[in-house]
Amino acid sequence: MGKILAILLLIVIGLTIAGCGGDTAEERKDQAKYRRITADEAQVLMQQTQDYLILDVRSPEEFAEGHIPHAINIPMERFGEAPPQELPDRNQTIFVYCVKGIRSMNVANRLAHMGYKNIVEMGGIQDWHGAIEK
């Protein structure tokens, strides 16, 4: 019994070392991509970019308390498998933010997996030094 357990343990260790732990090169290749930048970098990029969209993924209540001018609000909870109808152009640059950057990373990842090509995750509004609109 002990020999069988030792052999199984060696097999598991060998597979883990060999990279069979579930994150194969093919899986990494299929992972969707988005860009992560700071709020300050986003402000600069917004000045250099045309036809972009700013996406606030906080709750409607948080959005009403103050948001980046011209941002649209689609709460994170609304993001499922289907692309939101408010975001018809998968090639448009979309800046995504929330409060601290956690929900925005989640949504940026989901959008990238839906086939959006120019997702820019810019963290949270707490780091935004520009104008705030109510």
PDB file of C-alpha atoms in Angstrom:
ATOM      1  CA  MET A   1       0.000   0.000   0.000  1.00  0.00           C
ATOM      2  CA  GLY A   2       2.822   2.403   0.884  1.00  0.00           C
ATOM      3  CA  LYS A   3       4.583   1.717  -2.437  1.00  0.00           C
ATOM      4  CA  ILE A   4       1.433   2.541  -4.404  1.00  0.00           C
ATOM      5  CA  LEU A   5       0.998   5.794  -2.492  1.00  0.00           C
ATOM      6  CA  ALA A   6       4.642   6.723  -3.083  1.00  0.00           C
ATOM      7  CA  ILE A   7       4.324   5.979  -6.817  1.00  0.00           C
ATOM      8  CA  LEU A   8       1.144   8.066  -7.099  1.00  0.00           C
ATOM      9  CA  LEU A   9       2.838  10.925  -5.272  1.00  0.00           C
ATOM     10  CA  LEU A  10       5.809  10.776  -7.655  1.00  0.00           C
ATOM     11  CA  ILE A  11       3.447  10.815 -10.660  1.00  0.00           C
ATOM     12  CA  VAL A  12       1.612  13.876  -9.337  1.00  0.00           C
ATOM     13  CA  ILE A  13       4.873  15.709  -8.625  1.00  0.00           C
ATOM     14  CA  GLY A  14       6.202  14.782 -12.064  1.00  0.00           C
ATOM     15  CA  LEU A  15       3.078  16.038 -13.828  1.00  0.00           C
ATOM     16  CA  THR A  16       3.153  19.284 -11.875  1.00  0.00           C
ATOM     17  CA  ILE A  17       6.808  19.887 -12.713  1.00  0.00           C
ATOM     18  CA  ALA A  18       6.153  18.989 -16.364  1.00  0.00           C
ATOM     19  CA  GLY A  19       3.540  21.735 -16.576  1.00  0.00           C
ATOM     20  CA  CYS A  20       0.424  19.574 -16.590  1.00  0.00           C
ATOM     21  CA  GLY A  21      -1.045  21.489 -13.687  1.00  0.00           C
ATOM     22  CA  GLY A  22      -3.839  22.968 -15.817  1.00  0.00           C
ATOM     23  CA  ASP A  23      -2.083  26.006 -17.303  1.00  0.00           C
ATOM     24  CA  THR A  24      -0.738  24.661 -20.577  1.00  0.00           C
ATOM     25  CA  ALA A  25       0.891  26.809 -23.246  1.00  0.00           C
ATOM     26  CA  GLU A  26      -2.289  26.480 -25.299  1.00  0.00           C
ATOM     27  CA  GLU A  27      -4.413  27.762 -22.408  1.00  0.00           C
ATOM     28  CA  ARG A  28      -2.071  30.715 -21.833  1.00  0.00           C
ATOM     29  CA  LYS A  29      -2.219  31.512 -25.552  1.00  0.00           C
ATOM     30  CA  ASP A  30      -6.022  31.544 -25.446  1.00  0.00           C
ATOM     31  CA  GLN A  31      -6.176  33.938 -22.494  1.00  0.00           C
ATOM     32  CA  ALA A  32      -7.606  37.246 -23.634  1.00  0.00           C
ATOM     33  CA  LYS A  33      -5.567  40.396 -23.215  1.00  0.00           C
ATOM     34  CA  TYR A  34      -6.208  43.937 -22.020  1.00  0.00           C
ATOM     35  CA  ARG A  35      -3.900  46.764 -21.054  1.00  0.00           C
ATOM     36  CA  ARG A  36      -3.481  47.954 -17.449  1.00  0.00           C
ATOM     37  CA  ILE A  37      -2.385  51.526 -16.808  1.00  0.00           C
ATOM     38  CA  THR A  38      -2.658  54.090 -14.016  1.00  0.00           C
ATOM     39  CA  ALA A  39      -5.353  56.757 -13.881  1.00  0.00           C
ATOM     40  CA  ASP A  40      -2.720  59.409 -14.626  1.00  0.00           C
ATOM     41  CA  GLU A  41      -1.527  57.477 -17.684  1.00  0.00           C
ATOM     42  CA  ALA A  42      -5.161  57.143 -18.756  1.00  0.00           C
ATOM     43  CA  GLN A  43      -5.634  60.923 -18.654  1.00  0.00           C
ATOM     44  CA  VAL A  44      -2.662  61.378 -20.981  1.00  0.00           C
ATOM     45  CA  LEU A  45      -3.830  58.611 -23.300  1.00  0.00           C
ATOM     46  CA  MET A  46      -7.343  60.093 -23.445  1.00  0.00           C
ATOM     47  CA  GLN A  47      -5.836  63.352 -24.733  1.00  0.00           C
ATOM     48  CA  GLN A  48      -4.040  61.410 -27.483  1.00  0.00           C
ATOM     49  CA  THR A  49      -6.922  59.106 -28.442  1.00  0.00           C
ATOM     50  CA  GLN A  50     -10.092  59.812 -30.390  1.00  0.00           C
ATOM     51  CA  ASP A  51     -13.420  58.009 -30.337  1.00  0.00           C
ATOM     52  CA  TYR A  52     -12.879  56.267 -27.016  1.00  0.00           C
ATOM     53  CA  LEU A  53     -15.406  55.299 -24.397  1.00  0.00           C
ATOM     54  CA  ILE A  54     -15.081  55.537 -20.610  1.00  0.00           C
ATOM     55  CA  LEU A  55     -16.815  52.691 -18.795  1.00  0.00           C
ATOM     56  CA  ASP A  56     -17.663  52.958 -15.096  1.00  0.00           C
ATOM     57  CA  VAL A  57     -18.498  49.495 -13.727  1.00  0.00           C
ATOM     58  CA  ARG A  58     -19.593  50.627 -10.249  1.00  0.00           C
ATOM     59  CA  SER A  59     -23.173  50.543  -9.012  1.00  0.00           C
ATOM     60  CA  PRO A  60     -25.637  53.216 -10.233  1.00  0.00           C
ATOM     61  CA  GLU A  61     -25.558  54.710  -6.722  1.00  0.00           C
ATOM     62  CA  GLU A  62     -21.760  55.010  -6.756  1.00  0.00           C
ATOM     63  CA  PHE A  63     -21.914  56.466 -10.264  1.00  0.00           C
ATOM     64  CA  ALA A  64     -24.448  59.107  -9.135  1.00  0.00           C
ATOM     65  CA  GLU A  65     -22.135  60.175  -6.299  1.00  0.00           C
ATOM     66  CA  GLY A  66     -19.503  61.213  -8.838  1.00  0.00           C
ATOM     67  CA  HIS A  67     -17.931  59.878 -12.023  1.00  0.00           C
ATOM     68  CA  ILE A  68     -15.442  60.774 -14.727  1.00  0.00           C
ATOM     69  CA  PRO A  69     -17.087  63.153 -17.228  1.00  0.00           C
ATOM     70  CA  HIS A  70     -18.667  61.436 -20.263  1.00  0.00           C
ATOM     71  CA  ALA A  71     -18.415  57.993 -18.643  1.00  0.00           C
ATOM     72  CA  ILE A  72     -21.207  55.506 -19.146  1.00  0.00           C
ATOM     73  CA  ASN A  73     -22.301  53.262 -16.302  1.00  0.00           C
ATOM     74  CA  ILE A  74     -22.708  49.529 -16.754  1.00  0.00           C
ATOM     75  CA  PRO A  75     -22.433  47.823 -13.350  1.00  0.00           C
ATOM     76  CA  MET A  76     -20.166  44.787 -13.190  1.00  0.00           C
ATOM     77  CA  GLU A  77     -23.127  42.555 -12.322  1.00  0.00           C
ATOM     78  CA  ARG A  78     -24.581  43.164 -15.796  1.00  0.00           C
ATOM     79  CA  PHE A  79     -21.610  41.530 -17.514  1.00  0.00           C
ATOM     80  CA  GLY A  80     -22.398  37.947 -18.394  1.00  0.00           C
ATOM     81  CA  GLU A  81     -21.624  35.925 -21.494  1.00  0.00           C
ATOM     82  CA  ALA A  82     -23.138  38.272 -24.088  1.00  0.00           C
ATOM     83  CA  PRO A  83     -21.576  41.614 -25.015  1.00  0.00           C
ATOM     84  CA  PRO A  84     -23.531  44.588 -23.648  1.00  0.00           C
ATOM     85  CA  GLN A  85     -25.612  46.412 -26.273  1.00  0.00           C
ATOM     86  CA  GLU A  86     -24.090  49.719 -25.075  1.00  0.00           C
ATOM     87  CA  LEU A  87     -20.712  48.538 -26.427  1.00  0.00           C
ATOM     88  CA  PRO A  88     -21.356  47.624 -30.071  1.00  0.00           C
ATOM     89  CA  ASP A  89     -17.852  48.372 -31.449  1.00  0.00           C
ATOM     90  CA  ARG A  90     -15.364  45.709 -30.379  1.00  0.00           C
ATOM     91  CA  ASN A  91     -12.488  47.735 -31.846  1.00  0.00           C
ATOM     92  CA  GLN A  92     -13.236  50.973 -29.958  1.00  0.00           C
ATOM     93  CA  THR A  93     -10.851  51.926 -27.158  1.00  0.00           C
ATOM     94  CA  ILE A  94     -12.669  51.405 -23.857  1.00  0.00           C
ATOM     95  CA  PHE A  95     -11.237  52.767 -20.607  1.00  0.00           C
ATOM     96  CA  VAL A  96     -12.628  50.750 -17.674  1.00  0.00           C
ATOM     97  CA  TYR A  97     -12.620  51.858 -14.036  1.00  0.00           C
ATOM     98  CA  CYS A  98     -14.354  51.258 -10.688  1.00  0.00           C
ATOM     99  CA  VAL A  99     -13.383  52.378  -7.159  1.00  0.00           C
ATOM    100  CA  LYS A 100     -10.081  50.578  -6.540  1.00  0.00           C
ATOM    101  CA  GLY A 101      -9.512  48.580  -9.736  1.00  0.00           C
ATOM    102  CA  ILE A 102     -10.805  45.148  -8.761  1.00  0.00           C
ATOM    103  CA  ARG A 103     -14.164  45.217 -10.547  1.00  0.00           C
ATOM    104  CA  SER A 104     -12.589  46.987 -13.524  1.00  0.00           C
ATOM    105  CA  MET A 105      -9.999  44.196 -13.913  1.00  0.00           C
ATOM    106  CA  ASN A 106     -12.788  41.629 -13.781  1.00  0.00           C
ATOM    107  CA  VAL A 107     -14.830  43.432 -16.453  1.00  0.00           C
ATOM    108  CA  ALA A 108     -11.767  44.143 -18.617  1.00  0.00           C
ATOM    109  CA  ASN A 109     -11.001  40.430 -18.610  1.00  0.00           C
ATOM    110  CA  ARG A 110     -14.595  39.552 -19.502  1.00  0.00           C
ATOM    111  CA  LEU A 111     -14.655  42.092 -22.346  1.00  0.00           C
ATOM    112  CA  ALA A 112     -11.371  40.775 -23.712  1.00  0.00           C
ATOM    113  CA  HIS A 113     -12.799  37.248 -23.697  1.00  0.00           C
ATOM    114  CA  MET A 114     -15.847  38.571 -25.588  1.00  0.00           C
ATOM    115  CA  GLY A 115     -13.543  39.728 -28.376  1.00  0.00           C
ATOM    116  CA  TYR A 116     -13.040  43.412 -27.542  1.00  0.00           C
ATOM    117  CA  LYS A 117      -9.601  44.407 -28.820  1.00  0.00           C
ATOM    118  CA  ASN A 118      -8.761  47.752 -27.151  1.00  0.00           C
ATOM    119  CA  ILE A 119      -9.557  47.441 -23.466  1.00  0.00           C
ATOM    120  CA  VAL A 120      -7.649  49.746 -21.125  1.00  0.00           C
ATOM    121  CA  GLU A 121      -8.102  48.972 -17.428  1.00  0.00           C
ATOM    122  CA  MET A 122      -7.245  52.134 -15.515  1.00  0.00           C
ATOM    123  CA  GLY A 123      -7.859  51.143 -11.909  1.00  0.00           C
ATOM    124  CA  GLY A 124     -10.104  53.133  -9.618  1.00  0.00           C
ATOM    125  CA  ILE A 125     -11.665  56.544  -9.447  1.00  0.00           C
ATOM    126  CA  GLN A 126      -9.895  56.959  -6.093  1.00  0.00           C
ATOM    127  CA  ASP A 127      -6.684  57.550  -8.098  1.00  0.00           C
ATOM    128  CA  TRP A 128      -8.268  59.900 -10.681  1.00  0.00           C
ATOM    129  CA  HIS A 129      -6.896  63.462 -10.525  1.00  0.00           C
ATOM    130  CA  GLY A 130      -9.146  64.913 -13.218  1.00  0.00           C
ATOM    131  CA  ALA A 131     -12.630  66.387 -13.129  1.00  0.00           C
ATOM    132  CA  ILE A 132     -15.496  64.561 -11.426  1.00  0.00           C
ATOM    133  CA  GLU A 133     -19.074  65.003 -12.596  1.00  0.00           C
ATOM    134  CA  LYS A 134     -22.235  64.489 -10.523  1.00  0.00           C
TER     135      LYS A 134
END
